[in-house]
mmCIF file of C-alpha atoms and ligand atoms in Angstrom:
data_model
loop_
_atom_site.group_PDB
_atom_site.id
_atom_site.type_symbol
_atom_site.label_atom_id
_atom_site.label_comp_id
_atom_site.label_asym_id
_atom_site.label_seq_id
_atom_site.Cartn_x
_atom_site.Cartn_y
_atom_site.Cartn_z
ATOM 1 C CA MET W 122 -23.090 -133.114 86.255
ATOM 2 C CA ASP W 123 -24.453 -130.611 83.736
ATOM 3 C CA ILE W 124 -23.082 -130.373 80.208
ATOM 4 C CA ILE W 125 -23.768 -128.541 76.949
ATOM 5 C CA LEU W 126 -23.486 -130.371 73.634
ATOM 6 C CA LEU W 127 -22.607 -127.790 71.032
ATOM 7 C CA GLY W 128 -22.369 -128.093 67.265
ATOM 8 C CA PRO W 129 -24.206 -127.161 64.080
ATOM 9 C CA PRO W 130 -27.435 -128.889 63.054
ATOM 10 C CA GLY W 131 -26.815 -132.559 62.292
ATOM 11 C CA ALA W 132 -23.567 -132.742 64.266
ATOM 12 C CA GLY W 133 -25.052 -135.628 66.265
ATOM 13 C CA LYS W 134 -26.017 -133.811 69.453
ATOM 14 C CA GLY W 135 -29.356 -135.600 69.768
ATOM 15 C CA THR W 136 -27.846 -139.008 69.020
ATOM 16 C CA GLN W 137 -25.116 -138.544 71.619
ATOM 17 C CA ALA W 138 -27.562 -137.105 74.173
ATOM 18 C CA HIS W 139 -29.667 -140.289 73.878
ATOM 19 C CA ARG W 140 -26.605 -142.462 74.445
ATOM 20 C CA LEU W 141 -25.495 -140.366 77.430
ATOM 21 C CA MET W 142 -28.954 -140.710 78.939
ATOM 22 C CA GLU W 143 -28.631 -144.494 78.716
ATOM 23 C CA HIS W 144 -25.021 -144.673 79.981
ATOM 24 C CA HIS W 145 -25.051 -141.991 82.662
ATOM 25 C CA GLY W 146 -28.698 -141.615 83.691
ATOM 26 C CA MET W 147 -28.588 -137.997 82.639
ATOM 27 C CA ARG W 148 -31.517 -136.120 81.134
ATOM 28 C CA GLN W 149 -31.533 -134.573 77.639
ATOM 29 C CA LEU W 150 -32.950 -131.064 77.518
ATOM 30 C CA SER W 151 -33.499 -130.364 73.827
ATOM 31 C CA THR W 152 -35.271 -127.074 73.129
ATOM 32 C CA GLY W 153 -35.819 -128.274 69.538
ATOM 33 C CA ASP W 154 -37.688 -131.365 70.818
ATOM 34 C CA MET W 155 -39.661 -129.248 73.301
ATOM 35 C CA LEU W 156 -40.641 -126.806 70.554
ATOM 36 C CA ARG W 157 -41.623 -129.624 68.164
ATOM 37 C CA ALA W 158 -43.816 -131.090 70.936
ATOM 38 C CA ALA W 159 -45.419 -127.661 71.425
ATOM 39 C CA VAL W 160 -46.054 -127.365 67.662
ATOM 40 C CA LYS W 161 -47.618 -130.829 67.616
ATOM 41 C CA ALA W 162 -49.802 -130.058 70.632
ATOM 42 C CA GLY W 163 -50.866 -126.720 69.097
ATOM 43 C CA THR W 164 -49.995 -124.722 72.253
ATOM 44 C CA PRO W 165 -49.605 -120.907 71.999
ATOM 45 C CA VAL W 166 -45.802 -121.362 72.053
ATOM 46 C CA GLY W 167 -46.044 -123.967 69.297
ATOM 47 C CA ILE W 168 -48.265 -121.791 67.118
ATOM 48 C CA LYS W 169 -45.794 -118.911 67.468
ATOM 49 C CA ALA W 170 -42.740 -121.100 66.853
ATOM 50 C CA LYS W 171 -43.819 -123.140 63.837
ATOM 51 C CA ALA W 172 -43.139 -120.663 61.002
ATOM 52 C CA ILE W 173 -39.868 -119.569 62.629
ATOM 53 C CA MET W 174 -38.664 -123.168 62.877
ATOM 54 C CA ASP W 175 -39.751 -124.059 59.340
ATOM 55 C CA ALA W 176 -37.655 -121.125 58.085
ATOM 56 C CA GLY W 177 -34.627 -122.217 60.120
ATOM 57 C CA GLU W 178 -34.656 -119.006 62.172
ATOM 58 C CA LEU W 179 -34.317 -118.811 65.948
ATOM 59 C CA VAL W 180 -37.268 -118.714 68.333
ATOM 60 C CA SER W 181 -37.030 -115.940 70.943
ATOM 61 C CA ASP W 182 -34.510 -116.272 73.768
ATOM 62 C CA GLU W 183 -37.277 -115.796 76.345
ATOM 63 C CA ILE W 184 -39.490 -118.602 75.011
ATOM 64 C CA VAL W 185 -36.741 -121.243 74.897
ATOM 65 C CA SER W 186 -35.322 -120.158 78.243
ATOM 66 C CA GLU W 187 -38.747 -120.525 79.877
ATOM 67 C CA LEU W 188 -38.963 -124.059 78.496
ATOM 68 C CA ILE W 189 -35.562 -124.879 80.013
ATOM 69 C CA ASP W 190 -36.481 -123.281 83.335
ATOM 70 C CA ALA W 191 -39.640 -125.403 83.544
ATOM 71 C CA GLU W 192 -37.697 -128.609 82.797
ATOM 72 C CA LEU W 193 -35.026 -127.828 85.382
ATOM 73 C CA THR W 194 -37.759 -127.244 87.954
ATOM 74 C CA ALA W 195 -39.453 -130.526 87.058
ATOM 75 C CA MET W 196 -36.353 -132.746 87.049
ATOM 76 C CA GLY W 197 -34.902 -131.826 90.435
ATOM 77 C CA PRO W 198 -31.251 -131.295 91.414
ATOM 78 C CA ASP W 199 -29.899 -134.859 91.411
ATOM 79 C CA THR W 200 -30.200 -135.641 87.701
ATOM 80 C CA GLY W 201 -27.492 -134.337 85.364
ATOM 81 C CA ALA W 202 -28.652 -132.218 82.436
ATOM 82 C CA ILE W 203 -27.483 -132.484 78.833
ATOM 83 C CA PHE W 204 -28.301 -129.209 77.124
ATOM 84 C CA ASP W 205 -28.871 -130.009 73.458
ATOM 85 C CA GLY W 206 -29.551 -127.079 71.127
ATOM 86 C CA TYR W 207 -29.516 -124.612 74.017
ATOM 87 C CA PRO W 208 -27.977 -122.087 74.550
ATOM 88 C CA ARG W 209 -27.904 -120.898 70.939
ATOM 89 C CA THR W 210 -27.188 -117.164 71.399
ATOM 90 C CA GLU W 211 -25.038 -115.076 73.723
ATOM 91 C CA LYS W 212 -28.212 -113.901 75.453
ATOM 92 C CA GLN W 213 -29.293 -117.505 76.081
ATOM 93 C CA ALA W 214 -25.847 -118.342 77.481
ATOM 94 C CA GLU W 215 -26.223 -115.464 79.906
ATOM 95 C CA ILE W 216 -29.759 -116.522 80.859
ATOM 96 C CA LEU W 217 -28.576 -120.126 81.355
ATOM 97 C CA ASP W 218 -25.976 -119.006 83.893
ATOM 98 C CA GLY W 219 -28.774 -117.338 85.862
ATOM 99 C CA LEU W 220 -31.049 -120.380 85.584
ATOM 100 C CA LEU W 221 -28.328 -122.764 86.744
ATOM 101 C CA ALA W 222 -27.569 -120.532 89.742
ATOM 102 C CA LYS W 223 -31.288 -120.313 90.547
ATOM 103 C CA HIS W 224 -31.579 -124.100 90.521
ATOM 104 C CA GLY W 225 -28.340 -124.584 92.512
ATOM 105 C CA ARG W 226 -26.501 -126.136 89.554
ATOM 106 C CA SER W 227 -23.342 -125.371 87.585
ATOM 107 C CA LEU W 228 -21.881 -126.226 84.215
ATOM 108 C CA ASP W 229 -19.158 -128.900 84.143
ATOM 109 C CA HIS W 230 -18.418 -129.283 80.437
ATOM 110 C CA VAL W 231 -19.165 -127.715 77.073
ATOM 111 C CA ILE W 232 -18.490 -130.359 74.437
ATOM 112 C CA GLU W 233 -18.173 -129.105 70.895
ATOM 113 C CA LEU W 234 -18.767 -131.614 68.118
ATOM 114 C CA ASP W 235 -16.375 -130.679 65.346
ATOM 115 C CA VAL W 236 -17.853 -131.379 61.902
ATOM 116 C CA ASP W 237 -17.561 -130.797 58.181
ATOM 117 C CA GLU W 238 -20.552 -128.774 57.025
ATOM 118 C CA ASP W 239 -20.925 -130.242 53.522
ATOM 119 C CA ALA W 240 -20.933 -133.758 54.925
ATOM 120 C CA LEU W 241 -23.536 -132.608 57.423
ATOM 121 C CA VAL W 242 -25.942 -131.560 54.712
ATOM 122 C CA ALA W 243 -25.914 -135.140 53.380
ATOM 123 C CA ARG W 244 -26.299 -136.433 56.921
ATOM 124 C CA ILE W 245 -29.263 -134.225 57.764
ATOM 125 C CA THR W 246 -31.230 -134.485 54.549
ATOM 126 C CA GLY W 247 -31.209 -138.305 54.833
ATOM 127 C CA ARG W 248 -32.208 -138.591 58.466
ATOM 128 C CA TYR W 249 -35.522 -139.749 59.912
ATOM 129 C CA THR W 250 -36.814 -141.108 63.208
ATOM 130 C CA CYS W 251 -39.224 -143.703 64.507
ATOM 131 C CA ALA W 252 -42.520 -141.902 65.046
ATOM 132 C CA ASN W 253 -43.146 -143.996 68.166
ATOM 133 C CA CYS W 254 -39.873 -144.148 70.162
ATOM 134 C CA GLY W 255 -37.729 -141.490 68.469
ATOM 135 C CA GLU W 256 -34.882 -143.849 67.474
ATOM 136 C CA GLY W 257 -32.823 -142.171 64.763
ATOM 137 C CA TYR W 258 -32.203 -143.646 61.275
ATOM 138 C CA HIS W 259 -30.589 -142.543 58.008
ATOM 139 C CA ASP W 260 -31.259 -143.379 54.326
ATOM 140 C CA THR W 261 -27.562 -144.138 53.733
ATOM 141 C CA PHE W 262 -25.828 -144.604 57.074
ATOM 142 C CA LYS W 263 -28.287 -146.403 59.347
ATOM 143 C CA GLN W 264 -31.258 -148.276 57.939
ATOM 144 C CA PRO W 265 -33.417 -150.421 60.249
ATOM 145 C CA GLU W 266 -32.307 -154.093 60.242
ATOM 146 C CA VAL W 267 -35.700 -155.086 58.831
ATOM 147 C CA GLU W 268 -36.819 -152.583 56.219
ATOM 148 C CA GLY W 269 -39.630 -150.374 57.452
ATOM 149 C CA VAL W 270 -39.566 -151.732 61.034
ATOM 150 C CA CYS W 271 -37.988 -149.878 63.971
ATOM 151 C CA ASP W 272 -35.143 -151.926 65.525
ATOM 152 C CA LYS W 273 -35.985 -150.677 68.959
ATOM 153 C CA CYS W 274 -39.771 -150.797 69.319
ATOM 154 C CA GLY W 275 -41.087 -152.559 66.180
ATOM 155 C CA SER W 276 -43.144 -149.595 65.009
ATOM 156 C CA THR W 277 -43.634 -149.194 61.240
ATOM 157 C CA GLU W 278 -44.257 -145.438 61.412
ATOM 158 C CA PHE W 279 -41.359 -143.081 60.704
ATOM 159 C CA LYS W 280 -41.126 -139.334 60.316
ATOM 160 C CA ARG W 281 -38.869 -136.651 58.871
ATOM 161 C CA ARG W 282 -38.498 -133.088 60.123
ATOM 162 C CA PRO W 283 -39.941 -130.413 57.818
ATOM 163 C CA ASP W 284 -36.815 -128.255 58.350
ATOM 164 C CA ASP W 285 -34.416 -131.017 57.209
ATOM 165 C CA ASN W 286 -34.294 -129.866 53.554
ATOM 166 C CA GLU W 287 -31.055 -128.579 52.017
ATOM 167 C CA GLU W 288 -31.992 -124.910 51.754
ATOM 168 C CA THR W 289 -33.169 -124.645 55.366
ATOM 169 C CA VAL W 290 -30.233 -126.730 56.612
ATOM 170 C CA ARG W 291 -27.718 -124.381 54.946
ATOM 171 C CA HIS W 292 -29.506 -121.431 56.510
ATOM 172 C CA ARG W 293 -29.521 -123.096 59.968
ATOM 173 C CA MET W 294 -25.759 -123.596 59.624
ATOM 174 C CA GLN W 295 -25.260 -119.951 58.812
ATOM 175 C CA VAL W 296 -27.364 -119.048 61.878
ATOM 176 C CA TYR W 297 -25.143 -121.398 63.925
ATOM 177 C CA ARG W 298 -22.001 -119.604 62.723
ATOM 178 C CA SER W 299 -23.324 -116.096 63.308
ATOM 179 C CA GLU W 300 -25.443 -116.566 66.468
ATOM 180 C CA THR W 301 -24.253 -119.679 68.298
ATOM 181 C CA ALA W 302 -20.502 -120.028 67.669
ATOM 182 C CA PRO W 303 -19.860 -116.674 69.428
ATOM 183 C CA ILE W 304 -20.881 -118.217 72.777
ATOM 184 C CA LEU W 305 -17.771 -120.458 72.730
ATOM 185 C CA PRO W 306 -15.078 -117.924 73.725
ATOM 186 C CA GLY W 307 -16.925 -117.160 76.981
ATOM 187 C CA TYR W 308 -16.912 -120.852 77.914
ATOM 188 C CA GLU W 309 -13.313 -121.232 76.702
ATOM 189 C CA ALA W 310 -12.280 -118.480 79.106
ATOM 190 C CA ARG W 311 -13.714 -120.642 81.916
ATOM 191 C CA GLY W 312 -11.656 -123.626 80.740
ATOM 192 C CA ILE W 313 -14.633 -125.959 80.326
ATOM 193 C CA VAL W 314 -14.647 -126.510 76.536
ATOM 194 C CA SER W 315 -13.606 -129.839 74.988
ATOM 195 C CA ARG W 316 -13.660 -130.685 71.280
ATOM 196 C CA VAL W 317 -14.643 -134.038 69.853
ATOM 197 C CA ASP W 318 -14.417 -135.206 66.226
ATOM 198 C CA GLY W 319 -18.103 -135.308 65.321
ATOM 199 C CA MET W 320 -17.390 -136.961 61.954
ATOM 200 C CA ALA W 321 -16.139 -140.150 63.661
ATOM 201 C CA ALA W 322 -18.370 -143.225 64.007
ATOM 202 C CA ILE W 323 -21.255 -142.769 66.467
ATOM 203 C CA GLY W 324 -19.736 -145.165 69.032
ATOM 204 C CA ASP W 325 -16.316 -143.493 68.826
ATOM 205 C CA VAL W 326 -17.867 -140.090 69.461
ATOM 206 C CA THR W 327 -19.633 -141.528 72.513
ATOM 207 C CA HIS W 328 -16.330 -142.986 73.817
ATOM 208 C CA ALA W 329 -14.619 -139.632 73.380
ATOM 209 C CA ILE W 330 -17.401 -137.904 75.303
ATOM 210 C CA ASP W 331 -17.364 -140.598 78.029
ATOM 211 C CA ALA W 332 -13.612 -140.001 78.440
ATOM 212 C CA ILE W 333 -14.236 -136.278 78.963
ATOM 213 C CA LEU W 334 -17.010 -136.913 81.502
ATOM 214 C CA GLY W 335 -14.701 -139.289 83.377
HETATM 215 P P1 AMP E 235 -32.971 -128.309 66.693
HETATM 216 O O1 AMP E 235 -33.843 -129.493 66.868
HETATM 217 O O2 AMP E 235 -32.098 -128.048 67.892
HETATM 218 O O3 AMP E 235 -32.196 -128.328 65.401
HETATM 219 O O4 AMP E 235 -33.948 -127.050 66.613
HETATM 220 C C1 AMP E 235 -34.903 -126.920 65.569
HETATM 221 C C2 AMP E 235 -35.377 -125.486 65.473
HETATM 222 O O5 AMP E 235 -36.005 -125.099 66.709
HETATM 223 C C3 AMP E 235 -34.275 -124.444 65.272
HETATM 224 O O6 AMP E 235 -33.914 -124.300 63.918
HETATM 225 C C4 AMP E 235 -34.946 -123.201 65.841
HETATM 226 O O7 AMP E 235 -35.907 -122.674 64.954
HETATM 227 C C5 AMP E 235 -35.686 -123.750 67.049
HETATM 228 N N1 AMP E 235 -34.842 -123.785 68.269
HETATM 229 C C6 AMP E 235 -34.429 -124.878 68.961
HETATM 230 N N2 AMP E 235 -33.675 -124.547 70.013
HETATM 231 C C7 AMP E 235 -33.604 -123.194 70.001
HETATM 232 C C8 AMP E 235 -32.960 -122.231 70.818
HETATM 233 N N3 AMP E 235 -32.201 -122.609 71.873
HETATM 234 N N4 AMP E 235 -33.111 -120.927 70.508
HETATM 235 C C9 AMP E 235 -33.860 -120.532 69.465
HETATM 236 N N5 AMP E 235 -34.481 -121.371 68.636
HETATM 237 C C10 AMP E 235 -34.365 -122.699 68.895
#
């Protein structure tokens, strides 16, 4: 089963993708994570992408689509894909259709996380992750049980994304509205879009998504 998680930055796509990986053995394909790894590794793609990402703009459709193509090739046909942060433009949605056909796959669900943008700004600007295992935390909503120690792996190193400041977040939301939201009608016409209340508690959002996946 292949699904797209759609929603503005901070809607909880990454959090839900991690939970779906655990519950359903699916694989998260996050172009944001792939790009951040490329930036960290200093690859040509990473060098090109860094300033664009820091400004909250979109990296080129070709670059992100090549990353997705490579992942689909590597993971093989039997593992379900959770597209997280891709596609983000009408062009990417079109390219994804071609990639899925090429890899003998098809899209089962597009799940839109419905959220309140002002609340999201608070959510995003307080978030951070374990630098070792990637577990997500939040200054207000989800502190580690022992201060400064990751619940999951015990690491004491945490990190914040450079693009998680208010100005960039507001810009990323505007980019979501103008570039990404327009891909929805095409999927709606295929009858594969479901909406979930993304402001609900993390576990409730997961239950709602599980119910859609069946
Ligand atoms: P994310 O982690 O999904 O919020 O992505 C972080 C940043 O990476 C975005 O603000 C973009 O600069 C870039 N990015 C991630 N995915 C895409 C994509 N599908 N298309 C273009 N740029 C992307």
